[in-house]
Amino acid sequence: MKKVGVAILGLGVVGGGTYKILTEKRDFYKKNHGVDIIVESVLELRKERALALGIDEQKIASNIAEVCSNPEVDIVVEVMGGVDPAKKYVLAALNAGKSVVTSNKELFCKYSHELEKAAKKNNCGLFFEASCVGGVPVIRSLLDNLQGNKITSLLGIINGTTNYILTKMSDGGASYGDVLKEAQSLGYAEANPTADVEGYDAAYKLSILSSLAFHTKIPFEKIYREGITAIDSLDISYGKRLGYTLKLIALGKNTENGIEVRVHPAFIKNSHPLASVNDSYNAVFITGDCVEDVMLYGRGAGALPTGSAIVGDIIYCATHDNFNYSAFKNTPNADPDTKFVSNFKSAYYIRLVARDKAGVLSKVSAVLGKNSISLSQVIQENAEEENGGVPLVLVSHETSEKHILKAVEEINAIDKFAKVQSVIRVVT
Ligand code: HSE
């Protein structure tokens, strides 16, 4: 039986999960795939972690050179995260003729062109299913199964931490700060949650997914990014009354006007299947010209779900002799003829506080009309005046972002009591 040796770089949550799957299911893979996959080496500075997992002391490498020169290692699994030293290690492995399986979205988003060049030169495989949306098999769906389509859009909830926070804020009306603390104590959010809550994590993933979907490199810098730190639970509850759920969305569109890529909070109609993706679950909703709508749903993080994606790649690598690479020119930038849309269109939710006085509402309407903004929904509260004003919640039909920004500026200038409190895009 063919033997395939694996090295794991990093024994954190995902590395530990991968080790557990590979060792516990070794016989299952032997029986079903005809390969004996053996963990031959691990690189983990915290030796006690490796020992606690039951790994033989002689399999614990002390540096990357030891892993790369080990003739028993065929596939190197990089689950360390971050760019440095992961990039150096992955390039060293490829240049030593080892195929690589990585879960590292930041590394793959920023440097896939360099990694792929090294993989091609050394005739090695480079696999990255685990880099996006954990256990949800979206990469191979885009790489293989959906290739017959022109993909016109992908809309995803691709960050579990923020989805957990927004779900809890929506369920209990708690504040962002309180739910973040809870998410940290449960181990969902990192001690430094910036990458998740500011949308970087989702933007790295969107760069990878939209490059595959739209057949050109979509650099991270082209992605409009806004996180969830400014979200007020009051807006989530007004949204609910209007029939919407608030999510951190990752959106990629390929239209006649160009490519649009953005990560930001948005209201989604409750009737949309993504509105019911709750807690730390993820999903990607893809639209292609032949297949129409496809939705992939599941766990976007965690030891075993992400380990599942990694082991899937290991088995694929172990059972294929020839490797495929990107079906597009994998360069640092998009193809020169790629157009990007900056002034995109959307529907908008606007909450403002206005003086409960004759004439204020008509002035707000006049500003909206002047900027070609028409409304689909309105809530005007008979509530007690708060800071001299009453809340007014508006939802517009689709309009351009530029028009909305101009209207907000003009509403804020009506008088000192008419102030826009929040503007949130609405996915229609
Ligand atoms: N921090 C990520 C998330 C984990 O919350 O989705 C997987 O990339």
Tab-separated table of N, CA, C and O in Angstrom, residues 176-219:
chain	number	residue	atom	x	y	z
A	176	TYR	N	-22.588	45.517	21.870
A	176	TYR	CA	-21.442	44.914	21.185
A	176	TYR	C	-20.338	44.558	22.195
A	176	TYR	O	-19.810	43.444	22.188
A	177	GLY	N	-20.016	45.516	23.089
A	177	GLY	CA	-18.910	45.313	24.036
A	177	GLY	C	-19.163	44.116	24.944
A	177	GLY	O	-18.258	43.302	25.191
A	178	ASP	N	-20.404	43.979	25.439
A	178	ASP	CA	-20.711	42.868	26.360
A	178	ASP	C	-20.616	41.521	25.644
A	178	ASP	O	-20.082	40.554	26.182
A	179	VAL	N	-21.144	41.462	24.418
A	179	VAL	CA	-21.129	40.177	23.702
A	179	VAL	C	-19.695	39.818	23.301
A	179	VAL	O	-19.314	38.651	23.325
A	180	LEU	N	-18.894	40.826	22.954
A	180	LEU	CA	-17.499	40.538	22.598
A	180	LEU	C	-16.793	39.875	23.788
A	180	LEU	O	-16.085	38.877	23.623
A	181	LYS	N	-17.031	40.434	24.994
A	181	LYS	CA	-16.393	39.844	26.188
A	181	LYS	C	-16.814	38.383	26.353
A	181	LYS	O	-16.007	37.515	26.648
A	182	GLU	N	-18.106	38.122	26.152
A	182	GLU	CA	-18.623	36.750	26.274
A	182	GLU	C	-17.964	35.848	25.223
A	182	GLU	O	-17.534	34.726	25.530
A	183	ALA	N	-17.868	36.360	23.987
A	183	ALA	CA	-17.261	35.565	22.901
A	183	ALA	C	-15.805	35.252	23.229
A	183	ALA	O	-15.308	34.157	22.940
A	184	GLN	N	-15.118	36.211	23.866
A	184	GLN	CA	-13.718	35.965	24.237
A	184	GLN	C	-13.627	34.914	25.330
A	184	GLN	O	-12.780	34.033	25.289
A	185	SER	N	-14.567	35.000	26.314
A	185	SER	CA	-14.492	34.027	27.412
A	185	SER	C	-14.841	32.615	26.912
A	185	SER	O	-14.370	31.625	27.456
A	186	LEU	N	-15.625	32.522	25.832
A	186	LEU	CA	-15.950	31.191	25.274
A	186	LEU	C	-14.874	30.694	24.314
A	186	LEU	O	-14.956	29.591	23.781
A	187	GLY	N	-13.879	31.550	24.046
A	187	GLY	CA	-12.784	31.147	23.154
A	187	GLY	C	-13.109	31.327	21.681
A	187	GLY	O	-12.350	30.901	20.825
A	188	TYR	N	-14.234	31.976	21.343
A	188	TYR	CA	-14.540	32.221	19.921
A	188	TYR	C	-13.674	33.351	19.383
A	188	TYR	O	-13.074	33.250	18.335
A	189	ALA	N	-13.677	34.465	20.137
A	189	ALA	CA	-12.906	35.614	19.662
A	189	ALA	C	-11.540	35.607	20.323
A	189	ALA	O	-11.392	35.213	21.476
A	190	GLU	N	-10.539	36.025	19.573
A	190	GLU	CA	-9.171	36.107	20.106
A	190	GLU	C	-9.103	37.218	21.150
A	190	GLU	O	-9.929	38.129	21.158
A	191	ALA	N	-8.038	37.160	22.007
A	191	ALA	CA	-7.811	38.233	22.973
A	191	ALA	C	-7.693	39.558	22.210
A	191	ALA	O	-8.192	40.591	22.641
A	192	ASN	N	-7.011	39.521	21.056
A	192	ASN	CA	-6.999	40.684	20.177
A	192	ASN	C	-7.920	40.365	18.989
A	192	ASN	O	-7.517	39.710	18.037
A	193	PRO	N	-9.164	40.835	19.074
A	193	PRO	CA	-10.149	40.391	18.072
A	193	PRO	C	-10.168	41.220	16.787
A	193	PRO	O	-11.056	41.044	15.963
A	194	THR	N	-9.176	42.126	16.617
A	194	THR	CA	-9.224	43.074	15.499
A	194	THR	C	-9.467	42.407	14.142
A	194	THR	O	-10.295	42.868	13.362
A	195	ALA	N	-8.714	41.352	13.841
A	195	ALA	CA	-8.814	40.746	12.506
A	195	ALA	C	-10.251	40.306	12.216
A	195	ALA	O	-10.734	40.449	11.098
A	196	ASP	N	-10.934	39.788	13.234
A	196	ASP	CA	-12.312	39.346	13.037
A	196	ASP	C	-13.282	40.531	13.009
A	196	ASP	O	-14.016	40.709	12.041
A	197	VAL	N	-13.274	41.345	14.063
A	197	VAL	CA	-14.338	42.354	14.195
A	197	VAL	C	-14.170	43.538	13.240
A	197	VAL	O	-15.140	44.234	12.931
A	198	GLU	N	-12.961	43.759	12.754
A	198	GLU	CA	-12.763	44.849	11.785
A	198	GLU	C	-12.860	44.346	10.343
A	198	GLU	O	-12.604	45.094	9.402
A	199	GLY	N	-13.153	43.062	10.169
A	199	GLY	CA	-13.422	42.547	8.815
A	199	GLY	C	-12.196	42.113	8.019
A	199	GLY	O	-12.328	41.756	6.848
A	200	TYR	N	-10.997	42.139	8.638
A	200	TYR	CA	-9.804	41.713	7.876
A	200	TYR	C	-9.889	40.233	7.496
A	200	TYR	O	-9.600	39.855	6.368
A	201	ASP	N	-10.260	39.408	8.482
A	201	ASP	CA	-10.343	37.965	8.245
A	201	ASP	C	-11.295	37.672	7.060
A	201	ASP	O	-10.953	36.926	6.146
A	202	ALA	N	-12.453	38.318	7.079
A	202	ALA	CA	-13.427	38.099	5.991
A	202	ALA	C	-12.886	38.644	4.667
A	202	ALA	O	-13.122	38.059	3.609
A	203	ALA	N	-12.144	39.740	4.726
A	203	ALA	CA	-11.614	40.319	3.479
A	203	ALA	C	-10.523	39.424	2.876
A	203	ALA	O	-10.451	39.287	1.654
A	204	TYR	N	-9.678	38.808	3.722
A	204	TYR	CA	-8.679	37.858	3.181
A	204	TYR	C	-9.400	36.724	2.449
A	204	TYR	O	-9.040	36.326	1.351
A	205	LYS	N	-10.447	36.214	3.104
A	205	LYS	CA	-11.181	35.086	2.512
A	205	LYS	C	-11.885	35.522	1.229
A	205	LYS	O	-11.891	34.798	0.234
A	206	LEU	N	-12.477	36.719	1.255
A	206	LEU	CA	-13.177	37.180	0.055
A	206	LEU	C	-12.206	37.376	-1.109
A	206	LEU	O	-12.534	37.097	-2.263
A	207	SER	N	-11.001	37.844	-0.807
A	207	SER	CA	-9.992	38.006	-1.869
A	207	SER	C	-9.723	36.651	-2.535
A	207	SER	O	-9.696	36.549	-3.766
A	208	ILE	N	-9.563	35.615	-1.718
A	208	ILE	CA	-9.282	34.277	-2.274
A	208	ILE	C	-10.492	33.764	-3.065
A	208	ILE	O	-10.375	33.331	-4.214
A	209	LEU	N	-11.665	33.844	-2.461
A	209	LEU	CA	-12.864	33.282	-3.109
A	209	LEU	C	-13.215	34.028	-4.392
A	209	LEU	O	-13.548	33.425	-5.413
A	210	SER	N	-13.128	35.369	-4.359
A	210	SER	CA	-13.532	36.111	-5.554
A	210	SER	C	-12.490	35.964	-6.659
A	210	SER	O	-12.836	36.005	-7.840
A	211	SER	N	-11.216	35.762	-6.316
A	211	SER	CA	-10.207	35.502	-7.364
A	211	SER	C	-10.578	34.220	-8.112
A	211	SER	O	-10.518	34.169	-9.336
A	212	LEU	N	-10.962	33.196	-7.351
A	212	LEU	CA	-11.343	31.928	-7.995
A	212	LEU	C	-12.634	32.094	-8.795
A	212	LEU	O	-12.765	31.584	-9.904
A	213	ALA	N	-13.580	32.829	-8.220
A	213	ALA	CA	-14.897	32.959	-8.874
A	213	ALA	C	-14.815	33.796	-10.143
A	213	ALA	O	-15.480	33.493	-11.129
A	214	PHE	N	-13.978	34.863	-10.117
A	214	PHE	CA	-13.997	35.819	-11.233
A	214	PHE	C	-12.780	35.688	-12.157
A	214	PHE	O	-12.572	36.514	-13.037
A	215	HIS	N	-11.958	34.675	-11.921
A	215	HIS	CA	-10.831	34.355	-12.821
A	215	HIS	C	-9.814	35.469	-12.990
A	215	HIS	O	-9.261	35.663	-14.065
A	216	THR	N	-9.594	36.218	-11.966
A	216	THR	CA	-8.494	37.183	-11.973
A	216	THR	C	-8.133	37.444	-10.521
A	216	THR	O	-8.985	37.295	-9.636
A	217	LYS	N	-6.904	37.839	-10.277
A	217	LYS	CA	-6.536	38.098	-8.889
A	217	LYS	C	-7.323	39.303	-8.374
A	217	LYS	O	-7.379	40.346	-9.019
A	218	ILE	N	-7.965	39.124	-7.227
A	218	ILE	CA	-8.641	40.247	-6.575
A	218	ILE	C	-7.799	40.583	-5.341
A	218	ILE	O	-7.905	39.915	-4.311
A	219	PRO	N	-6.955	41.596	-5.457
A	219	PRO	CA	-6.068	41.896	-4.324
A	219	PRO	C	-6.854	42.397	-3.111
A	219	PRO	O	-7.896	43.049	-3.265
